[in-house]
Short mmCIF file of C-alpha atoms in Angstrom, two decimals:
data_model
loop_
_atom_site.label_atom_id
_atom_site.label_comp_id
_atom_site.label_asym_id
_atom_site.label_seq_id
_atom_site.Cartn_x
_atom_site.Cartn_y
_atom_site.Cartn_z
CA UNK A 1 6.73 5.89 -14.60
CA UNK A 2 8.52 8.61 -12.64
CA UNK A 3 12.37 9.03 -12.55
CA UNK A 4 14.93 10.36 -9.96
CA UNK A 5 18.36 10.16 -11.11
CA UNK A 6 21.67 11.67 -9.30
CA UNK A 7 23.69 10.83 -12.40
CA UNK A 8 22.11 14.02 -14.17
CA UNK A 9 22.98 16.24 -11.21
CA UNK A 10 26.50 17.98 -10.39
CA UNK A 11 28.36 15.48 -7.48
CA UNK A 12 28.44 18.33 -4.97
CA UNK A 13 24.24 18.72 -5.20
CA UNK A 14 23.65 14.88 -5.32
CA UNK A 15 23.21 14.32 -1.54
CA UNK A 16 20.65 16.98 -0.94
CA UNK A 17 18.88 16.17 -4.52
CA UNK A 18 18.69 12.51 -3.05
CA UNK A 19 17.23 13.75 -0.09
CA UNK A 20 14.56 15.83 -1.42
CA UNK A 21 13.71 12.88 -4.13
CA UNK A 22 13.73 10.32 -1.34
CA UNK A 23 11.20 12.33 0.82
CA UNK A 24 8.83 13.35 -2.04
CA UNK A 25 8.71 9.75 -3.23
CA UNK A 26 7.72 8.37 0.24
CA UNK A 27 7.51 10.45 3.63
CA UNK A 28 9.76 12.82 5.28
CA UNK A 29 12.93 11.30 6.86
CA UNK A 30 16.72 11.78 6.88
CA UNK A 31 19.13 9.94 4.37
CA UNK A 32 22.94 9.98 5.41
CA UNK A 33 25.10 8.89 2.22
CA UNK A 34 28.30 7.22 3.60
CA UNK A 35 30.74 8.67 0.95
CA UNK A 36 29.04 11.83 -0.45
CA UNK A 37 31.73 12.67 -3.08
CA UNK A 38 30.82 9.18 -4.85
CA UNK A 39 27.03 8.88 -4.01
CA UNK A 40 24.64 7.60 -6.60
CA UNK A 41 20.91 6.79 -6.59
CA UNK A 42 18.29 6.20 -8.71
CA UNK A 43 14.53 5.88 -8.14
CA UNK A 44 11.97 4.46 -10.58
CA UNK A 45 8.49 5.04 -9.49
CA UNK A 46 5.74 2.90 -10.76
CA UNK A 47 2.23 4.07 -9.76
CA UNK A 48 -0.12 0.89 -9.29
CA UNK A 49 -3.55 1.10 -8.43
CA UNK A 50 -3.25 2.50 -4.81
CA UNK A 51 0.05 1.43 -4.54
CA UNK A 52 3.29 3.02 -5.24
CA UNK A 53 6.00 0.61 -6.68
CA UNK A 54 9.88 2.08 -6.34
CA UNK A 55 12.50 0.33 -7.69
CA UNK A 56 15.58 2.17 -5.40
CA UNK A 57 19.30 1.49 -6.53
CA UNK A 58 21.88 3.51 -4.42
CA UNK A 59 25.32 3.70 -2.88
CA UNK A 60 25.94 2.95 0.67
CA UNK A 61 23.67 5.00 3.25
CA UNK A 62 21.49 5.35 6.46
CA UNK A 63 18.23 6.24 6.42
CA UNK A 64 16.15 7.79 9.34
CA UNK A 65 12.85 8.50 10.17
CA UNK A 66 12.25 9.68 13.82
CA UNK A 67 9.46 11.15 16.04
CA UNK A 68 10.05 14.80 14.70
CA UNK A 69 9.99 14.07 10.96
CA UNK A 70 6.68 11.75 11.71
CA UNK A 71 5.43 14.79 12.88
CA UNK A 72 5.69 16.86 9.82
CA UNK A 73 3.58 14.67 7.66
CA UNK A 74 -0.01 12.98 7.97
CA UNK A 75 0.90 10.39 5.40
CA UNK A 76 0.68 6.77 6.94
CA UNK A 77 2.16 4.02 4.48
CA UNK A 78 3.35 0.63 5.34
CA UNK A 79 6.54 0.01 3.19
CA UNK A 80 7.60 -3.75 1.83
CA UNK A 81 11.35 -3.67 1.11
CA UNK A 82 11.93 -6.44 -1.46
CA UNK A 83 16.05 -7.04 -1.43
CA UNK A 84 16.86 -7.99 -5.16
CA UNK A 85 20.77 -6.82 -4.56
CA UNK A 86 23.24 -6.24 -1.35
CA UNK A 87 22.50 -6.48 2.12
CA UNK A 88 20.44 -4.38 4.58
CA UNK A 89 19.28 -3.95 7.91
CA UNK A 90 15.76 -2.84 8.69
CA UNK A 91 15.30 -1.50 12.64
CA UNK A 92 11.46 -1.00 14.24
CA UNK A 93 9.85 -1.76 17.28
CA UNK A 94 12.96 -3.36 18.93
CA UNK A 95 13.72 -5.61 16.21
CA UNK A 96 16.25 -6.02 13.70
CA UNK A 97 15.51 -7.52 10.38
CA UNK A 98 19.03 -8.43 8.10
CA UNK A 99 17.84 -8.79 4.68
CA UNK A 100 19.96 -10.60 1.79
CA UNK A 101 19.10 -11.19 -1.60
CA UNK A 102 15.30 -12.66 -1.95
CA UNK A 103 14.29 -11.65 1.34
CA UNK A 104 11.91 -8.88 2.57
CA UNK A 105 10.16 -7.09 5.51
CA UNK A 106 7.84 -4.44 5.99
CA UNK A 107 8.31 -1.31 8.03
CA UNK A 108 5.65 1.33 9.24
CA UNK A 109 6.10 4.96 8.55
CA UNK A 110 3.74 5.93 11.71
CA UNK A 111 6.92 4.59 14.18
CA UNK A 112 10.48 5.79 13.85
CA UNK A 113 12.76 3.18 12.03
CA UNK A 114 16.02 3.03 10.46
CA UNK A 115 17.46 1.51 7.46
CA UNK A 116 21.14 0.67 7.11
CA UNK A 117 22.60 -0.25 3.89
CA UNK A 118 26.57 -0.78 4.37
CA UNK A 119 27.22 -1.29 0.60
CA UNK A 120 25.69 -0.74 -2.63
CA UNK A 121 22.14 -2.31 -3.05
CA UNK A 122 18.99 -2.57 -5.10
CA UNK A 123 15.59 -3.04 -3.40
CA UNK A 124 12.10 -2.80 -4.85
CA UNK A 125 9.92 -0.79 -2.36
CA UNK A 126 5.83 -1.31 -2.17
CA UNK A 127 4.37 1.64 -0.57
CA UNK A 128 0.73 0.39 0.83
CA UNK A 129 -1.87 2.80 2.43
CA UNK A 130 -1.62 1.81 5.74
CA UNK A 131 -5.32 1.44 6.35
CA UNK A 132 -5.05 -1.41 3.78
CA UNK A 133 -3.21 -3.42 5.61
CA UNK A 134 -4.72 -2.47 8.88
CA UNK A 135 -7.99 -3.97 7.32
CA UNK A 136 -6.09 -7.09 6.73
CA UNK A 137 -3.97 -7.50 10.16
CA UNK A 138 -4.52 -6.15 13.63
CA UNK A 139 -1.36 -4.85 15.77
CA UNK A 140 0.80 -4.07 12.76
CA UNK A 141 3.39 -3.03 15.32
CA UNK A 142 4.18 -6.56 16.22
CA UNK A 143 4.73 -7.62 12.52
CA UNK A 144 7.33 -4.92 11.33
CA UNK A 145 11.26 -5.65 10.91
CA UNK A 146 10.53 -9.45 10.78
CA UNK A 147 12.32 -11.14 7.92
CA UNK A 148 10.35 -13.12 5.50
CA UNK A 149 12.54 -15.23 2.69
CA UNK A 150 11.77 -16.94 -0.67
CA UNK A 151 12.37 -20.39 1.03
CA UNK A 152 8.71 -21.06 2.62
CA UNK A 153 6.35 -21.73 -0.56
CA UNK A 154 3.67 -18.84 0.66
CA UNK A 155 6.63 -16.31 0.97
CA UNK A 156 8.28 -16.91 -2.19
CA UNK A 157 5.01 -16.79 -4.00
CA UNK A 158 4.48 -13.31 -2.11
CA UNK A 159 7.92 -11.81 -2.77
CA UNK A 160 7.45 -12.84 -6.76
CA UNK A 161 3.65 -11.41 -6.93
CA UNK A 162 4.83 -8.31 -5.42
CA UNK A 163 7.91 -7.78 -7.59
CA UNK A 164 5.94 -8.71 -10.74
CA UNK A 165 3.34 -5.74 -10.13
CA UNK A 166 6.17 -3.41 -11.94
CA UNK A 167 5.31 -5.51 -15.09
CA UNK A 168 2.01 -5.27 -14.96
CA UNK A 169 1.28 -1.46 -15.16
CA UNK A 170 -0.10 -1.36 -18.13
CA UNK A 171 -3.52 -3.19 -17.07
CA UNK A 172 -6.53 -1.12 -16.94
CA UNK A 173 -7.58 0.04 -13.55
CA UNK A 174 -10.18 -2.35 -12.58
CA UNK A 175 -7.70 -5.51 -13.15
CA UNK A 176 -4.79 -3.16 -11.16
CA UNK A 177 -7.47 -3.04 -8.17
CA UNK A 178 -7.79 -6.92 -8.28
CA UNK A 179 -4.05 -7.56 -8.44
CA UNK A 180 -3.46 -5.01 -5.74
CA UNK A 181 -6.01 -6.69 -3.54
CA UNK A 182 -4.48 -10.14 -4.43
CA UNK A 183 -1.01 -8.83 -3.52
CA UNK A 184 -1.90 -7.35 -0.02
CA UNK A 185 -3.93 -10.63 0.91
CA UNK A 186 -0.81 -12.46 0.21
CA UNK A 187 1.59 -10.32 2.06
CA UNK A 188 -0.87 -10.42 4.94
CA UNK A 189 -1.37 -14.00 5.04
CA UNK A 190 2.78 -14.27 4.78
CA UNK A 191 2.98 -12.49 7.94
CA UNK A 192 0.46 -13.84 9.65
CA UNK A 193 1.84 -17.50 8.79
CA UNK A 194 5.38 -16.08 10.22
CA UNK A 195 4.11 -14.94 13.50
CA UNK A 196 1.49 -17.73 13.67
CA UNK A 197 -1.53 -15.20 13.76
CA UNK A 198 -4.92 -16.14 13.22
CA UNK A 199 -5.92 -16.28 9.32
CA UNK A 200 -8.10 -18.84 7.63
CA UNK A 201 -6.00 -21.93 7.84
CA UNK A 202 -7.64 -24.46 5.43
CA UNK A 203 -6.83 -23.76 2.09
CA UNK A 204 -10.57 -24.06 0.83
CA UNK A 205 -11.61 -21.49 2.98
CA UNK A 206 -8.58 -18.91 2.02
CA UNK A 207 -9.51 -19.31 -1.61
CA UNK A 208 -13.39 -18.86 -0.94
CA UNK A 209 -12.28 -15.34 0.70
CA UNK A 210 -10.27 -14.40 -2.12
CA UNK A 211 -13.24 -15.06 -4.33
CA UNK A 212 -15.54 -13.17 -2.05
CA UNK A 213 -13.29 -10.41 -2.03
CA UNK A 214 -12.91 -10.01 -5.77
CA UNK A 215 -16.97 -10.54 -6.10
CA UNK A 216 -17.42 -7.63 -3.84
CA UNK A 217 -14.98 -5.57 -5.55
CA UNK A 218 -16.95 -6.28 -9.08
CA UNK A 219 -20.22 -5.16 -7.60
CA UNK A 220 -19.02 -2.01 -5.42
CA UNK A 221 -21.36 0.01 -7.81
CA UNK A 222 -24.66 -1.69 -6.89
CA UNK A 223 -26.19 0.13 -4.06
CA UNK A 224 -28.21 -3.08 -3.34
CA UNK A 225 -24.84 -5.23 -2.63
CA UNK A 226 -25.49 -6.71 1.01
CA UNK A 227 -23.75 -9.71 2.86
CA UNK A 228 -27.31 -11.44 2.52
CA UNK A 229 -26.84 -11.67 -1.36
CA UNK A 230 -22.92 -12.32 -1.38
CA UNK A 231 -23.53 -15.11 1.09
CA UNK A 232 -26.35 -16.56 -1.15
CA UNK A 233 -24.04 -16.11 -4.12
CA UNK A 234 -21.58 -18.61 -2.84
CA UNK A 235 -23.96 -20.76 -0.78
CA UNK A 236 -22.54 -20.03 2.64
CA UNK A 237 -24.22 -18.07 5.69
CA UNK A 238 -23.59 -14.39 6.25
CA UNK A 239 -21.98 -15.32 9.61
CA UNK A 240 -19.47 -17.26 8.15
CA UNK A 241 -18.28 -14.67 5.65
CA UNK A 242 -17.92 -12.30 8.54
CA UNK A 243 -16.19 -14.97 10.32
CA UNK A 244 -13.54 -14.81 7.59
CA UNK A 245 -13.36 -11.15 7.24
CA UNK A 246 -12.76 -10.89 11.22
CA UNK A 247 -9.91 -12.91 11.24
CA UNK A 248 -8.30 -10.09 9.35
CA UNK A 249 -9.85 -7.48 11.64
CA UNK A 250 -12.47 -6.62 9.37
CA UNK A 251 -16.32 -6.92 8.80
CA UNK A 252 -18.53 -7.10 5.66
CA UNK A 253 -19.67 -3.36 6.15
CA UNK A 254 -16.35 -2.32 6.97
CA UNK A 255 -14.87 -4.00 3.97
CA UNK A 256 -17.34 -2.75 1.50
CA UNK A 257 -16.95 0.77 3.02
CA UNK A 258 -13.64 1.17 2.68
CA UNK A 259 -13.39 -0.34 -0.95
CA UNK A 260 -16.23 2.22 -1.96
CA UNK A 261 -14.39 5.11 -0.32
CA UNK A 262 -11.04 4.21 -2.05
CA UNK A 263 -12.66 4.28 -5.35
CA UNK A 264 -14.34 7.34 -4.80
CA UNK A 265 -11.24 9.07 -3.81
CA UNK A 266 -9.25 7.79 -6.55
CA UNK A 267 -11.89 9.25 -9.15
CA UNK A 268 -11.70 12.33 -7.29
CA UNK A 269 -7.96 12.75 -7.85
CA UNK A 270 -8.36 11.95 -11.53
CA UNK A 271 -7.54 15.19 -13.50
CA UNK A 272 -9.79 13.34 -16.41
CA UNK A 273 -12.69 13.66 -14.16
CA UNK A 274 -12.68 16.95 -13.04
CA UNK A 275 -15.97 17.80 -14.46
CA UNK A 276 -17.53 14.89 -12.97
CA UNK A 277 -19.73 15.87 -9.96
CA UNK A 278 -18.77 14.36 -6.72
CA UNK A 279 -22.25 13.29 -6.04
CA UNK A 280 -22.16 11.48 -9.60
CA UNK A 281 -18.93 9.69 -8.18
CA UNK A 282 -20.38 8.65 -5.07
CA UNK A 283 -23.70 6.83 -6.84
CA UNK A 284 -21.34 5.30 -9.26
CA UNK A 285 -19.69 3.53 -6.44
CA UNK A 286 -22.71 2.38 -4.49
CA UNK A 287 -23.37 5.60 -1.99
CA UNK A 288 -27.38 6.76 -2.26
CA UNK A 289 -26.95 9.19 0.42
CA UNK A 290 -24.69 12.56 -0.35
CA UNK A 291 -24.65 13.42 3.64
CA UNK A 292 -23.69 10.27 4.92
CA UNK A 293 -21.35 9.87 2.24
CA UNK A 294 -19.55 13.39 2.95
CA UNK A 295 -19.65 12.17 6.53
CA UNK A 296 -17.71 8.81 6.31
CA UNK A 297 -15.48 10.45 3.68
CA UNK A 298 -14.44 13.12 5.83
CA UNK A 299 -13.98 10.63 8.75
CA UNK A 300 -11.85 8.55 6.28
CA UNK A 301 -9.50 11.39 4.78
CA UNK A 302 -10.04 14.07 7.29
CA UNK A 303 -11.20 16.51 4.83
CA UNK A 304 -14.55 17.07 2.91
CA UNK A 305 -15.02 15.39 -0.67
CA UNK A 306 -14.62 18.94 -2.21
CA UNK A 307 -11.52 19.87 -0.25
CA UNK A 308 -9.81 16.47 -1.28
CA UNK A 309 -10.52 16.77 -4.75
CA UNK A 310 -9.15 20.47 -4.92
CA UNK A 311 -6.28 19.39 -3.03
CA UNK A 312 -5.51 16.38 -5.38
CA UNK A 313 -6.46 18.39 -8.71
CA UNK A 314 -3.92 21.00 -8.00
CA UNK A 315 -1.14 19.02 -6.81
CA UNK A 316 1.60 18.50 -9.21
CA UNK A 317 3.27 15.27 -10.13
CA UNK A 318 7.03 14.71 -9.81
CA UNK A 319 8.91 15.11 -13.03
#
């Protein structure tokens, strides 16, 4: 867990310290404290698989991410803000989501947004790689700044599940990845249900899709993993599996490819695996052709596997 606390900073420096801490934690944006002399803020950052879960407690402020700030960073995330204390307003895409305790909404770092906190507040913010949500839901721009609450059962389960991830960070990596996938599936279904988008409506098909995804993640390292084998394992047709994934804007091939690339990227970013050859990592996660792996990796991460590894091995984590 990483910690940024203005309580350890002289009062005159707190505003600039907070600005830098928030930008380092999320993306480039502007924080405007309403009362600089008395401002206080605390960030507790919990890394969890591919997510970052940030417990934010702070004084009144306005947060703005405009087009100029967006152009300064290539990072793309979807943020889920879980309101625990205070009231706030999320503005994006011509919509406003007013959040009170127990409500939540998403916003997208690829488009301008504003966050308004008129009083002290506490939110837990889950930072999700944008691609992970795109694989589940099309047209994210239609889903931002839509308030959800703990009143409908599905939204309550989603809120509580996301919040509980901060208590599960001690689990091993494979378990964290499984929990992450379940959390993102729940979030996607809650959003889709709220705007009446197409999702598997029948409870049995929804449960089956969860089991299929978990099975795929368990066998990512098997180069023989195929749609036909998975379909046979579950006693359904390949077309049916693809129909379930298609409702989330994906397919079997795209889902497997994204999951394998994600595992490879995570391994290459780990300091303890710095001596392991890139080819060993690729083969470990189901790739059999290094030329193909390098090509699809660069398409996904906009840099070669070696460039990606060098960049992440030399990065200094915040203290």
